Amino acid sequence: MTPTTAHSTPGHHALAHAGAVLARADLVTAFGHVSTLLDGGRMLITPPVPLGRVDAARCIEVPLDVDALPAGVPLEAWLHLAVYRARPDVGAVCRAQPERLTALAAAGVCVPPLTGHAVVAGAPVPISRDAVLARDPATAIRAVASLGDGHALVLRGNGALTVGRDVGAAVARMWLLERAARSTVIAASVGEPTALPADAVASWRQAADELLARIWTHLDEAEAIS
């Protein structure tokens, strides 16, 4: 099977732009991927190059029902495929390596819903039990089982995964997740972190789509003037 890279669509440009935003926010270095769901049971994913250098035309289409990945597709595509197969509500997946979040996971600390932004990011955020790289179908399926019906997952020893209805929402969640991790570290350094009450958590979750769109606009504009 040959991956499809011959044309450049709005989806291709959205992924390349998302990669640039993530790189500018220092959420990725040499590694990380972004994907989006396409019509016809396919996904579009960034190639295995640093996200800040993604050429839109090199993004690759992959059928959701593949048994083997096409040449040139990053092996972590199995993780993206597992999400789309398990979660019909997801339209995009973001993989990055937020530094503080990864460090918290190494200490066994989950990101709690201390702030509204943490809730919008997906807090409380589970940590996958398996630290093995998700580069095959079975490992990817186990990781996605830890995600459940949530919107964020810390991959033990290897950054995080966020999902959204579209690319902007998935990237905005990743940005918020690292800020939530920073808030967790600061709160723990000065006192006893206290999670928001259930009614506050519910109110923030209800507003999540609107707030994610605003955050993506902020990140988009910051990238445009950089």
Tab-separated table of N, CA, C and O in Angstrom, residues 3 7 35 107 123 171 178:
chain	number	residue	atom	x	y	z
A	3	PRO	N	1.178	5.344	0.704
A	3	PRO	CA	0.490	6.438	1.368
A	3	PRO	C	0.151	7.543	0.387
A	3	PRO	O	0.855	7.773	-0.582
A	7	HIS	N	-1.471	15.404	-2.969
A	7	HIS	CA	-2.153	16.684	-3.035
A	7	HIS	C	-2.151	17.352	-1.663
A	7	HIS	O	-1.842	16.748	-0.655
A	35	SER	N	-2.928	14.412	13.928
A	35	SER	CA	-3.733	13.787	12.881
A	35	SER	C	-5.146	14.335	12.922
A	35	SER	O	-5.575	14.914	13.924
A	107	ALA	N	6.675	11.111	38.588
A	107	ALA	CA	6.523	11.087	40.050
A	107	ALA	C	5.210	10.443	40.467
A	107	ALA	O	4.892	10.396	41.660
A	123	ALA	N	-8.585	17.345	32.805
A	123	ALA	CA	-8.339	16.885	34.176
A	123	ALA	C	-9.631	16.392	34.843
A	123	ALA	O	-10.704	16.928	34.579
A	171	VAL	N	-5.013	20.614	19.854
A	171	VAL	CA	-3.782	21.360	20.157
A	171	VAL	C	-3.998	22.281	21.355
A	171	VAL	O	-3.130	22.388	22.233
A	178	GLU	N	-0.225	21.440	29.664
A	178	GLU	CA	1.078	21.800	30.223
A	178	GLU	C	0.946	22.946	31.223
A	178	GLU	O	1.632	22.970	32.259
